[in-house]
Amino acid sequence: MTKIQFIQAQVNTVPKNIEATIKLLSEDCTIPFISRYRKDQTGNLDEVVIEQIAKLSKQYDEIVKRKDSILKNIEEQGQLSPELKSKIEKSFDLQEIEDLYLPYKKKKKTRADVARENGLEPLAKLIIAQKNDDVDFLSTQYINKNIKNEEEALQGARDIVAEWINETIAVRQSLRRLYTRKAIIESKVIKKKSEEEAAQKFSQYFEWAEPLTKAPSHRLLAMLRAENEGFVKIKIETDLDETYDLIDELIIKNSNSPAISHVQLAIEDSYKRLLHPAISNEVLQEAKANADAKAIDVFAGNLGQLLLAPPLGEKRILAIDPGFRSGCKIVCLDEKGDLLYNETIYPHQPQNETAMAMKKIKSMVNAYNIEAISIGNGTASRETEFFIKKIPFDKPVQVFVVSEAGASVYSASKIAREEFPNYDVTVRGSVSIGRRLSDPLAELVKIDAKSIGVGQYQHDVDQTKLKEELDNTVIRCVNSVGININTASKSLLSYVSGIGEKTAENIINFRSENGPFEDRKQLKKVPRLGDKAYQQAAAFIRIKDGKNPLDNSAVHPEAYPVVEKMAKNLKISVNELIANKEKIDAIQPEKYTNETIGILGIKDILKELVKPGLDPRKAAKVFEFDPNVKTIKDVHSGMILPGIVNNITAFGCFVDIGVKESGLVHISQLKAGFVSDVNEVVKLHQHVQVKVVEVDEDRKRIQLTMIC
């Protein structure tokens, strides 16, 4: 099977698109660049499909590498027959390949190995042959200094037969199918741990059983966490009668043979000692991998929505990290997010310096020409919001409550220390709260995605796959928006197509030494930013008010001559062509294709020229909670409240209704009728209206419904 055939079996596209994509990837083209600027070569594949092709290409290479290693190992043992070689070479199923390799795999000395050393393999062959030989009588011939009697001889022979059964591919494959369809996952509490307080959150799994195929990802991950923390023991079971019937059908050839009792004993031993532990572990790990994939997918989807949350834009912002006893930390930021001033006020208990705090806030708003106020949604958030809204400002000032998830992580990070070496963590945290209002994407890329808190069981899933998927999500978001190269941080720049961390640092240093970039071509002067990096990165950066108006658009520099030709043919300048819908609509795309840019590329250019540099994100909106709801004590069944979706899981979404505890809208309560995917109904940070179904003050749980 070729790589193209391997990929096509799992991706719905024609071979030439796969071939073109692999070629571009091999030339170090990035996925954002390929999906945006090489549509004609790939047949308009989007970044999701291109990512899938890239992963499958890597998977194919790993399988080939593993097969080569296995073939070499078996050949060195002198055991590689033409038939075995052919089977391994033809297979691209890793499980099947490993099954074929199992008899030749180096392992610790087994009971079967000891039996072979004691000369019992001929007796084992007589048993498995199931002919009319009286193996009980023949076993006397195998007594020696290590084998004291007939029973020891028969036991050793059965050990060898048990190993052969374990290594029978048909048996392993049939058992896998049975386990995949019918395995039951059971969890039982470890009694000595059941009374511990930490165990109570897993109490539903103290006596739990369900079909493994029906266990949703979040429940499986919760059960595995409970086992990892030592509170329960998990096992995978199938119906024993059905299991033995399946093995018997494959192994027993002659039920009337004198050896049949020994064959049945070997089957039972093989299953309990070898097959069940291996296959049950396999199916559990596969179920875990599927649960991981689901959880990672949910996390990546949430992260993408969070990163592309509506930005307020370049506004002067007063940001507040609210608190009671320690006070509210205030910072004033200019349009670029630079720190102008910081202060701490104490409007709440126990100090209650409300009047002085109001005076200070009003003074700062006037002195720094503040246009919006950003309040973190942590402790004392609602109280601070009410306090701010009582201040009689001299001009309209918008007030926003923003998620402060991850702000503390940022404030203690190396990035924050580099940005604000002379300020402590409280000031840095407040700056982050302000900046994530003006541009969530630019600020959140500075924080380890796992710390943003919009996933489920992110610490339990495969960390390598999680990081890879979250990095891909950040890259997709950054490149879908484009970045202003003259204001972007090193963190943001490092996610731009073709630019890594070191090159991002070089860009920042070049900008510091030479002033703002005036056109994209200046990128070529940045140390270690070669032609390939320039090709991959140039169209994703933006230069406002630069020498060339196209530098503030998603038009790639390689297409500038095409745009200039369009303008020339229309007898106008490029400046006059940009945003001139009437003129753009008159252009015939097919007249401007070339070797690099096909019809899809030209249509993209025309679309971009209509609205150059358009930010795909929506505008930020002010949201107000119900003023009568401040704590969970104010929440009662039947209330209809405004809320903000602040987390999405596979089983529903959590909604902030203005109290410390977020309420859960179960997937069944999102709307009337069946919902298969929460994201079909809600998005992160969406403003919604919910009805309170149940309030449990003791457990601090609120059940909500959107079926109002």
XYZ file of C-alpha atoms in Angstrom:
708
model
C 0.000 0.000 0.000
C 1.387 3.396 -0.964
C 1.232 6.412 1.322
C -1.384 8.028 -0.949
C -3.597 4.911 -0.773
C -3.164 4.730 3.020
C -4.261 8.349 3.437
C -7.077 8.193 0.892
C -8.651 5.282 2.793
C -9.191 7.722 5.693
C -9.592 11.124 4.004
C -12.381 11.946 1.581
C -10.476 13.549 -1.284
C -8.840 12.528 -4.564
C -5.232 11.226 -4.753
C -3.835 14.274 -6.597
C -4.947 16.577 -3.745
C -3.222 14.331 -1.193
C -0.103 14.130 -3.341
C 0.040 17.923 -3.754
C -0.471 18.457 -0.009
C 2.303 16.009 0.932
C 4.636 17.681 -1.563
C 3.938 21.130 -0.097
C 4.431 19.823 3.457
C 7.737 18.227 2.403
C 8.835 21.649 1.115
C 8.356 23.049 4.654
C 5.153 24.886 3.804
C 2.976 25.489 6.855
C -0.617 24.345 7.113
C -2.028 27.924 7.316
C -0.032 28.886 4.199
C -1.119 25.792 2.241
C -4.804 26.125 3.145
C -4.889 29.876 2.362
C -2.497 30.334 -0.564
C -2.243 26.979 -2.318
C -5.932 26.146 -2.743
C -5.593 25.450 -6.438
C -2.904 22.816 -5.851
C -4.779 21.060 -3.008
C -8.260 21.265 -4.485
C -9.379 23.783 -1.856
C -8.672 21.543 1.155
C -9.155 23.352 4.450
C -6.658 23.348 7.306
C -8.497 20.574 9.188
C -8.136 18.122 6.277
C -4.539 19.230 5.653
C -3.731 18.610 9.337
C -5.313 15.155 8.989
C -3.193 14.399 5.905
C -0.059 15.565 7.743
C -0.847 13.284 10.715
C -1.621 10.285 8.504
C 1.555 10.842 6.492
C 3.545 10.767 9.725
C 1.606 7.694 10.913
C 2.385 5.880 7.640
C 6.094 6.641 8.019
C 6.038 5.340 11.608
C 4.334 2.094 10.536
C 6.894 1.556 7.764
C 9.722 2.228 10.220
C 8.238 -0.232 12.737
C 7.800 -2.914 10.045
C 11.407 -2.502 8.921
C 12.594 -2.893 12.516
C 10.444 -6.021 13.047
C 11.532 -7.638 9.767
C 15.184 -6.991 10.594
C 14.779 -8.459 14.083
C 13.053 -11.649 12.879
C 15.600 -12.057 10.083
C 18.473 -11.800 12.581
C 16.843 -14.666 14.495
C 16.809 -16.723 11.282
C 13.027 -17.087 11.533
C 11.845 -14.896 8.629
C 9.990 -17.110 6.163
C 8.806 -15.711 2.789
C 5.180 -16.142 3.956
C 5.741 -14.199 7.203
C 7.675 -11.485 5.386
C 4.842 -11.082 2.874
C 2.199 -10.840 5.627
C 4.138 -8.143 7.503
C 4.918 -6.160 4.355
C 1.287 -6.181 3.194
C -0.232 -5.189 6.537
C -0.673 -1.577 7.651
C -2.614 -2.482 10.772
C -0.201 -2.007 13.685
C -2.093 -4.436 15.907
C -1.923 -7.144 13.267
C 1.783 -6.438 12.688
C 2.476 -6.703 16.428
C 0.465 -9.953 16.567
C 2.612 -11.400 13.775
C 5.732 -10.321 15.659
C 4.566 -11.609 19.048
C 6.094 -15.134 18.807
C 9.498 -13.631 17.930
C 9.428 -10.710 20.343
C 12.090 -10.716 23.028
C 10.451 -11.066 26.419
C 11.211 -12.176 29.939
C 11.635 -15.908 30.373
C 8.173 -17.478 30.456
C 6.810 -20.711 31.851
C 6.684 -21.973 28.260
C 10.399 -21.152 27.790
C 11.266 -23.204 30.880
C 9.154 -26.095 29.581
C 10.946 -25.981 26.223
C 14.324 -26.028 27.964
C 13.110 -29.152 29.746
C 12.364 -30.846 26.405
C 8.561 -30.707 26.585
C 7.794 -29.118 23.200
C 7.213 -32.508 21.437
C 4.626 -33.388 24.108
C 2.974 -29.972 23.611
C 2.763 -30.671 19.862
C 1.014 -33.976 20.569
C -1.545 -32.191 22.764
C -2.297 -29.383 20.284
C -2.492 -31.897 17.392
C -5.506 -33.510 19.168
C -5.022 -36.896 17.529
C -5.583 -40.255 19.143
C -2.287 -40.315 21.073
C -2.541 -41.231 24.741
C -0.635 -38.187 25.996
C -1.071 -39.201 29.650
C 0.855 -42.407 28.963
C 3.371 -40.722 26.628
C 4.177 -38.074 29.242
C 6.200 -40.670 31.161
C 8.824 -40.466 28.395
C 9.557 -36.839 29.332
C 10.513 -37.356 32.962
C 14.087 -36.191 33.609
C 16.167 -34.514 36.300
C 14.018 -31.370 36.057
C 10.657 -33.091 35.484
C 9.854 -35.291 38.441
C 6.595 -36.910 37.322
C 3.933 -37.150 34.616
C 1.862 -34.243 35.982
C 4.850 -31.886 35.827
C 5.479 -32.978 32.250
C 1.854 -32.396 31.248
C 1.741 -29.049 33.062
C 4.865 -27.863 31.240
C 3.454 -29.011 27.887
C 0.197 -27.179 28.632
C 2.221 -24.011 29.381
C 3.659 -24.216 25.869
C 0.201 -24.842 24.343
C -1.214 -21.894 26.324
C 1.484 -19.650 24.845
C 0.727 -20.913 21.304
C -2.966 -20.150 21.821
C -2.051 -16.679 23.064
C 0.029 -16.105 19.924
C -2.695 -17.302 17.533
C -3.688 -14.258 15.493
C -7.232 -15.496 14.804
C -7.851 -15.917 18.547
C -6.552 -12.453 19.425
C -8.505 -10.797 16.616
C -11.743 -12.583 17.520
C -11.353 -11.671 21.184
C -10.698 -8.048 20.279
C -13.919 -7.940 18.293
C -15.835 -9.531 21.185
C -14.367 -7.141 23.764
C -14.938 -4.139 21.525
C -18.626 -5.043 21.129
C -19.521 -6.523 24.502
C -16.937 -5.689 27.188
C -18.267 -4.369 30.491
C -16.247 -1.863 32.513
C -16.634 -2.300 36.261
C -15.320 -0.181 39.105
C -15.355 -1.121 42.776
C -14.321 1.012 45.715
C -11.175 0.223 47.677
C -12.830 0.054 51.090
C -10.011 1.468 53.194
C -10.057 4.617 51.010
C -13.843 5.057 50.743
C -14.188 7.285 53.804
C -11.579 9.807 52.690
C -12.990 13.233 51.818
C -11.183 13.302 48.453
C -12.898 10.040 47.505
C -16.415 11.471 47.750
C -16.317 13.205 44.378
C -15.932 9.722 42.861
C -18.655 8.098 44.998
C -20.835 7.248 41.978
C -18.059 4.921 40.786
C -17.783 2.977 44.061
C -20.071 0.302 42.538
C -20.407 0.982 38.828
C -20.755 -1.150 35.698
C -21.716 -0.360 32.109
C -20.847 -1.453 28.558
C -17.458 0.008 27.668
C -18.764 1.160 24.274
C -21.474 3.241 25.984
C -19.265 4.928 28.581
C -18.998 8.591 27.514
C -15.536 10.095 27.413
C -15.931 12.245 30.525
C -17.167 9.291 32.603
C -14.384 6.976 31.468
C -11.757 9.628 32.238
C -13.337 10.234 35.658
C -13.230 6.499 36.451
C -9.608 6.248 35.368
C -8.719 9.268 37.486
C -10.463 7.645 40.474
C -8.344 4.511 39.899
C -5.125 6.520 39.482
C -5.818 8.280 42.780
C -6.317 4.933 44.496
C -10.035 5.107 45.315
C -11.416 2.408 42.999
C -10.258 -0.645 41.086
C -11.308 -1.002 37.454
C -11.653 -4.233 35.503
C -12.888 -5.179 32.047
C -15.055 -8.296 31.755
C -16.920 -10.283 29.111
C -19.305 -13.230 29.369
C -17.001 -16.179 30.130
C -19.135 -18.810 28.414
C -19.247 -16.795 25.190
C -15.513 -16.095 25.418
C -14.541 -19.757 25.901
C -16.937 -20.846 23.145
C -15.189 -18.445 20.780
C -11.699 -19.774 21.642
C -12.880 -23.404 21.582
C -14.237 -22.936 18.070
C -10.823 -21.767 16.847
C -8.601 -24.193 18.792
C -10.492 -27.461 19.310
C -10.255 -29.712 16.251
C -11.201 -33.116 17.713
C -13.388 -33.177 20.804
C -12.982 -36.970 21.042
C -9.183 -36.836 21.305
C -7.623 -38.271 24.503
C -5.760 -34.948 24.735
C -8.924 -32.801 24.799
C -8.941 -32.278 28.577
C -5.394 -30.912 28.380
C -6.335 -28.636 25.461
C -9.247 -27.240 27.491
C -7.022 -26.680 30.536
C -4.506 -24.876 28.288
C -7.279 -22.699 26.804
C -8.468 -21.718 30.275
C -4.923 -20.971 31.429
C -4.082 -19.058 28.256
C -7.180 -16.901 28.595
C -6.871 -16.097 32.299
C -3.102 -15.666 32.438
C -2.226 -14.262 29.010
C -5.081 -13.306 26.700
C -7.475 -11.557 29.090
C -4.860 -9.276 30.709
C -3.478 -8.319 27.281
C -6.750 -7.850 25.364
C -8.607 -6.137 28.223
C -5.713 -3.707 28.579
C -5.714 -3.122 24.813
C -9.433 -2.307 24.608
C -9.273 -0.116 27.700
C -6.325 1.783 26.249
C -8.178 2.153 22.959
C -11.253 3.432 24.797
C -8.984 5.799 26.739
C -7.425 7.014 23.466
C -10.912 7.676 22.062
C -11.927 9.476 25.257
C -8.708 11.502 25.094
C -9.455 12.447 21.486
C -12.961 13.582 22.440
C -11.729 15.592 25.438
C -8.899 17.130 23.394
C -11.362 17.996 20.636
C -13.667 19.717 23.144
C -10.734 21.584 24.704
C -9.373 22.680 21.325
C -12.826 23.832 20.211
C -13.280 25.855 23.404
C -9.795 27.321 23.121
C -10.438 28.342 19.524
C -13.642 30.112 20.515
C -11.896 31.833 23.416
C -8.972 33.006 21.293
C -11.352 34.374 18.665
C -13.564 36.101 21.245
C -14.668 39.608 20.225
C -11.928 42.214 20.809
C -12.795 45.705 21.972
C -9.923 47.032 19.878
C -7.445 49.835 20.486
C -9.079 51.612 23.412
C -7.784 53.168 26.612
C -8.724 50.708 29.334
C -8.861 50.777 33.119
C -8.516 47.177 34.324
C -9.450 45.885 37.768
C -8.374 42.678 39.473
C -11.058 42.687 42.213
C -10.605 41.610 45.812
C -11.943 42.173 49.323
C -9.340 42.336 52.081
C -6.377 42.761 49.717
C -8.160 45.461 47.734
C -8.786 45.956 44.030
C -5.661 46.278 41.878
C -6.115 48.959 39.226
C -4.079 49.602 36.077
C -4.565 52.150 33.307
C -3.535 51.089 29.798
C -3.139 53.110 26.606
C -4.465 52.084 23.171
C -1.518 49.737 22.637
C -1.927 48.051 26.029
C 1.085 49.798 27.571
C 0.934 50.424 31.307
C 0.372 54.083 32.224
C -0.452 53.914 35.929
C -1.274 51.457 38.717
C -3.028 51.832 42.059
C -4.809 49.778 44.731
C -8.207 50.798 46.134
C -10.248 49.324 49.022
C -13.956 49.850 48.299
C -15.129 46.620 49.983
C -15.021 45.006 53.401
C -13.240 45.236 55.743
C -11.834 48.675 54.824
C -14.991 50.036 53.106
C -13.142 53.053 51.669
C -15.901 53.444 49.070
C -15.972 57.214 48.721
C -12.190 57.509 48.364
C -12.140 54.627 45.871
C -14.881 56.274 43.749
C -12.939 59.517 43.702
C -9.742 57.763 42.615
C -11.452 55.799 39.833
C -13.169 58.918 38.484
C -9.898 60.831 38.596
C -8.037 58.052 36.713
C -10.768 57.828 34.054
C -10.430 61.569 33.397
C -6.643 61.778 33.679
C -5.942 58.894 31.302
C -8.926 59.428 28.995
C -10.283 55.944 29.773
C -12.871 54.592 27.317
C -13.695 51.203 28.904
C -13.340 49.368 32.212
C -12.406 45.673 32.380
C -13.233 43.767 35.585
C -11.924 40.265 36.283
C -14.634 37.708 37.068
C -13.004 36.253 40.199
C -13.531 37.022 43.891
C -15.475 40.273 44.536
C -16.228 40.667 40.820
C -19.966 41.362 41.180
C -19.425 43.708 44.119
C -16.798 45.617 42.135
C -19.085 45.824 39.108
C -21.905 47.295 41.242
C -19.438 49.723 42.809
C -18.140 50.910 39.418
C -21.646 51.400 38.025
C -22.487 53.756 40.892
C -19.724 56.180 39.907
C -21.065 59.299 38.092
C -18.512 59.538 35.260
C -18.235 62.746 33.235
C -18.559 60.785 30.000
C -19.921 57.371 28.906
C -17.581 54.518 29.922
C -18.341 50.936 28.922
C -17.983 48.349 31.699
C -17.058 44.731 30.879
C -16.581 41.672 33.059
C -13.916 39.396 31.537
C -12.649 35.926 32.365
C -9.490 36.074 34.419
C -8.715 32.376 33.922
C -4.974 32.014 33.533
C -4.200 35.617 34.546
C -2.349 34.445 37.660
C -0.369 31.966 35.549
C 0.641 34.763 33.176
C 1.518 37.141 36.013
C 4.107 34.717 37.426
C 5.485 33.667 34.032
C 8.816 34.486 32.421
C 6.973 36.434 29.689
C 5.300 38.675 32.285
C 8.597 39.220 34.117
C 10.243 40.245 30.847
C 7.388 42.642 30.033
C 7.145 44.155 33.516
C 10.400 43.543 35.403
C 9.707 46.374 37.872
C 6.186 45.346 38.866
C 4.840 42.533 41.041
C 2.427 39.764 40.079
C -0.687 41.717 41.115
C 0.025 44.514 38.631
C 0.882 42.050 35.852
C -2.366 40.135 36.472
C -4.409 43.343 36.208
C -2.661 44.257 32.953
C -3.604 40.845 31.552
C -7.263 41.410 32.521
C -7.229 44.724 30.651
C -5.420 43.464 27.571
C -7.666 40.445 27.142
C -10.571 42.863 26.720
C -8.847 44.854 23.970
C -7.435 41.771 22.184
C -8.072 38.326 23.756
C -5.996 36.534 21.118
C -2.872 38.635 21.604
C -2.995 38.220 25.379
C -4.063 34.586 25.740
C -1.282 33.236 23.500
C 1.113 34.168 26.322
C -0.478 31.597 28.621
C -0.027 27.828 28.519
C -3.314 26.748 26.931
C -3.871 24.064 29.604
C -4.026 26.803 32.246
C -6.843 28.736 30.606
C -9.424 26.378 32.101
C -11.795 25.668 29.228
C -11.346 21.909 28.999
C -12.268 18.738 30.845
C -9.758 16.289 32.316
C -6.927 18.030 30.458
C -4.387 16.640 32.934
C -5.572 13.054 32.375
C -5.349 12.898 28.585
C -2.314 12.157 26.407
C -0.211 15.262 27.035
C 1.729 15.066 23.766
C -1.450 14.897 21.686
C -3.066 17.613 23.789
C -0.156 19.999 23.285
C -0.023 19.254 19.554
C -3.753 19.907 19.088
C -3.784 23.046 21.236
C -0.718 24.426 19.425
C -2.435 23.755 16.097
C -5.536 25.560 17.383
C -3.535 28.621 18.427
C -1.712 28.650 15.063
C -5.030 28.430 13.186
C -6.525 31.301 15.182
C -3.502 33.600 14.957
C -3.171 33.123 11.221
C -6.893 33.450 10.524
C -6.834 36.921 12.103
C -3.393 38.143 11.011
C -1.209 40.234 13.303
C 0.047 43.793 13.386
C 3.803 43.327 13.196
C 4.486 46.712 14.782
C 2.542 45.976 17.983
C 2.636 42.157 18.272
C 4.432 40.549 21.208
C 7.066 37.845 20.794
C 4.508 35.266 21.967
C 2.018 36.258 19.274
C 4.645 36.491 16.538
C 5.982 33.025 17.320
C 2.666 31.478 16.208
C 2.675 33.189 12.806
C 3.151 30.842 9.850
C 6.861 30.298 9.209
C 8.012 32.186 12.330
C 9.209 30.366 15.421
C 10.240 31.657 18.823
C 13.799 32.616 17.830
C 12.746 34.435 14.655
C 10.008 36.223 16.617
C 12.683 37.458 19.024
C 14.784 38.657 16.063
C 11.796 40.579 14.685
C 11.237 42.285 18.042
C 14.935 43.238 18.248
C 14.924 44.535 14.651
C 11.818 46.606 15.411
C 13.445 48.056 18.535
C 16.628 49.010 16.674
C 15.101 50.269 13.411
C 11.641 51.502 14.367
C 8.285 50.292 12.982
C 8.168 48.198 9.819
C 7.067 50.274 6.840
C 6.529 47.410 4.407
C 6.576 43.621 4.290
C 9.818 43.512 2.306
C 11.666 44.747 5.397
C 11.058 41.322 6.922
C 13.835 40.013 4.665
C 16.304 42.178 6.564
C 15.542 40.434 9.856
C 18.466 38.138 10.795
C 17.839 34.464 9.995
C 14.519 35.174 8.296
C 15.176 33.624 4.883
C 13.165 33.448 1.687
C 11.169 30.394 2.794
C 10.148 31.956 6.093
C 9.248 35.171 4.274
C 7.065 33.257 1.803
C 5.243 31.471 4.652
C 4.848 34.491 6.952
C 4.477 37.641 4.879
C 0.741 37.486 4.129
C -0.196 36.800 7.762
C 1.388 39.993 9.077
C -0.250 43.399 8.726
C 1.350 46.832 8.413
C -1.050 49.685 9.023
C -0.414 52.946 7.167
C 2.595 51.394 5.413
C 4.096 52.232 2.048
C 2.011 49.637 0.215
C -1.734 49.480 1.036
C -1.724 45.736 0.234
C 0.583 45.194 3.222
C -2.458 45.689 5.452
C -4.380 42.890 3.736
C -4.276 39.107 3.378
C -3.092 39.423 -0.228
C 0.226 37.571 -0.510
C 3.212 39.588 -1.836
C 3.572 37.007 -4.636
C 0.175 38.252 -5.879
C 1.003 41.982 -5.824
C 1.886 41.990 -9.559
C -1.511 40.422 -10.288
C -3.338 43.157 -8.333
C -1.230 45.844 -10.004
C -2.162 44.365 -13.395
C -5.855 44.429 -12.432
C -5.602 48.091 -11.454
C -3.664 48.973 -14.597
C -6.258 47.275 -16.814
C -8.965 49.294 -15.082
C -6.847 52.459 -15.507
C -6.824 53.175 -11.770
C -4.251 52.903 -8.998
C -4.064 50.012 -6.543
C -5.229 52.444 -3.849
C -8.317 53.265 -5.913
C -9.012 49.571 -6.545
C -8.976 48.555 -2.858
C -12.496 48.493 -1.356
C -13.980 49.592 -4.707
C -16.636 46.886 -4.990
C -18.008 48.114 -8.309
C -14.602 47.915 -10.013
C -13.701 44.621 -8.326
C -16.971 43.002 -9.422
C -16.109 43.897 -13.027
C -12.855 41.885 -12.930
C -12.876 38.511 -14.707
C -10.823 36.124 -12.513
C -9.821 33.735 -15.309
C -7.824 36.495 -17.022
C -5.355 36.738 -14.138
C -4.398 33.150 -13.340
C -0.764 32.088 -13.614
C 1.463 29.130 -12.724
C 1.312 29.890 -9.004
C -2.178 31.363 -8.593
C -5.193 29.553 -10.037
C -8.836 30.546 -10.220
C -9.488 29.830 -6.517
C -6.537 32.017 -5.528
C -7.704 34.891 -7.757
C -11.227 34.716 -6.301
C -9.717 34.888 -2.804
C -7.714 37.967 -3.810
C -10.828 39.716 -5.148
C -12.750 38.883 -1.964
C -9.892 40.316 0.117
C -9.696 43.487 -1.974
C -13.349 44.251 -1.204
C -12.683 44.266 2.551
C -8.905 44.254 3.065
C -7.597 43.112 6.444
C -11.103 42.358 7.714
C -10.955 40.907 11.235
C -13.084 37.730 11.291
C -13.933 38.317 14.946
C -17.170 40.010 16.005
C -17.279 43.227 18.023
C -17.270 43.061 21.826
C -20.653 43.542 23.532
C -21.417 44.736 27.038
C -23.213 42.127 29.162
C -25.134 42.662 32.405
C -26.031 40.021 34.992
C -29.285 40.182 36.944
C -28.585 42.899 39.571
C -30.594 40.978 42.201
C -28.411 37.864 41.974
C -25.070 38.161 43.754
C -24.544 34.833 45.568
C -25.911 31.289 45.333
C -28.339 32.174 48.138
C -30.088 34.555 45.715
C -30.660 31.791 43.145
C -33.995 29.922 43.287
C -35.748 27.339 41.138
C -37.845 28.846 38.361
C -35.783 32.047 37.980
C -34.972 33.114 34.413
C -31.544 34.754 34.281
C -29.058 36.131 31.756
C -25.740 34.275 31.633
C -22.489 33.775 29.753
C -21.285 30.348 28.586
C -17.862 29.970 30.237
C -17.053 26.312 29.542
C -18.214 23.631 27.147
C -17.885 19.899 27.785
C -19.084 16.766 26.027
C -22.034 16.510 28.437
C -23.214 20.121 28.445
C -22.075 23.657 29.128
C -21.408 25.740 32.214
C -22.993 29.166 32.444
C -21.875 32.100 34.604
C -25.019 33.725 36.028
C -23.157 36.214 38.200
C -22.439 34.107 41.286
C -19.239 32.327 42.206
C -20.572 28.917 41.114
C -21.300 28.369 37.424
C -24.500 26.471 36.624
C -24.646 23.360 34.420
C -26.910 23.107 31.407
C -26.912 19.386 30.592
C -26.790 18.526 26.883
C -30.406 17.333 27.134
C -31.451 20.792 28.372
C -29.855 22.891 25.629
C -32.921 22.843 23.403
C -35.994 20.754 22.668
C -35.121 17.584 20.766
C -31.937 15.522 20.509
C -28.549 17.277 20.572
C -25.473 15.261 19.576
C -22.912 18.047 19.926
C -23.031 20.887 22.466
C -21.268 23.199 19.997
C -24.242 22.915 17.652
C -26.235 25.010 20.120
C -23.829 27.204 22.094
C -20.403 28.795 21.773
C -17.954 29.912 24.437
C -18.730 33.411 25.815
C -22.159 33.358 24.164
C -24.778 35.444 25.950
C -27.712 33.158 26.840
C -30.906 33.128 28.875
C -31.341 30.238 31.300
C -33.935 28.949 33.724
C -32.923 27.628 37.155
C -34.036 24.001 37.601
C -32.434 23.108 40.937
C -30.073 24.673 43.497
C -28.001 22.587 45.914
C -26.359 25.105 48.265
C -24.514 22.466 50.302
C -22.804 20.947 47.249
C -22.691 24.358 45.523
C -24.342 23.030 42.388
C -26.825 24.805 40.143
C -28.802 22.954 37.471
C -30.011 25.104 34.571
C -32.010 24.690 31.391
C -32.119 26.699 28.183
C -35.553 25.277 27.369
C -37.326 28.254 28.918
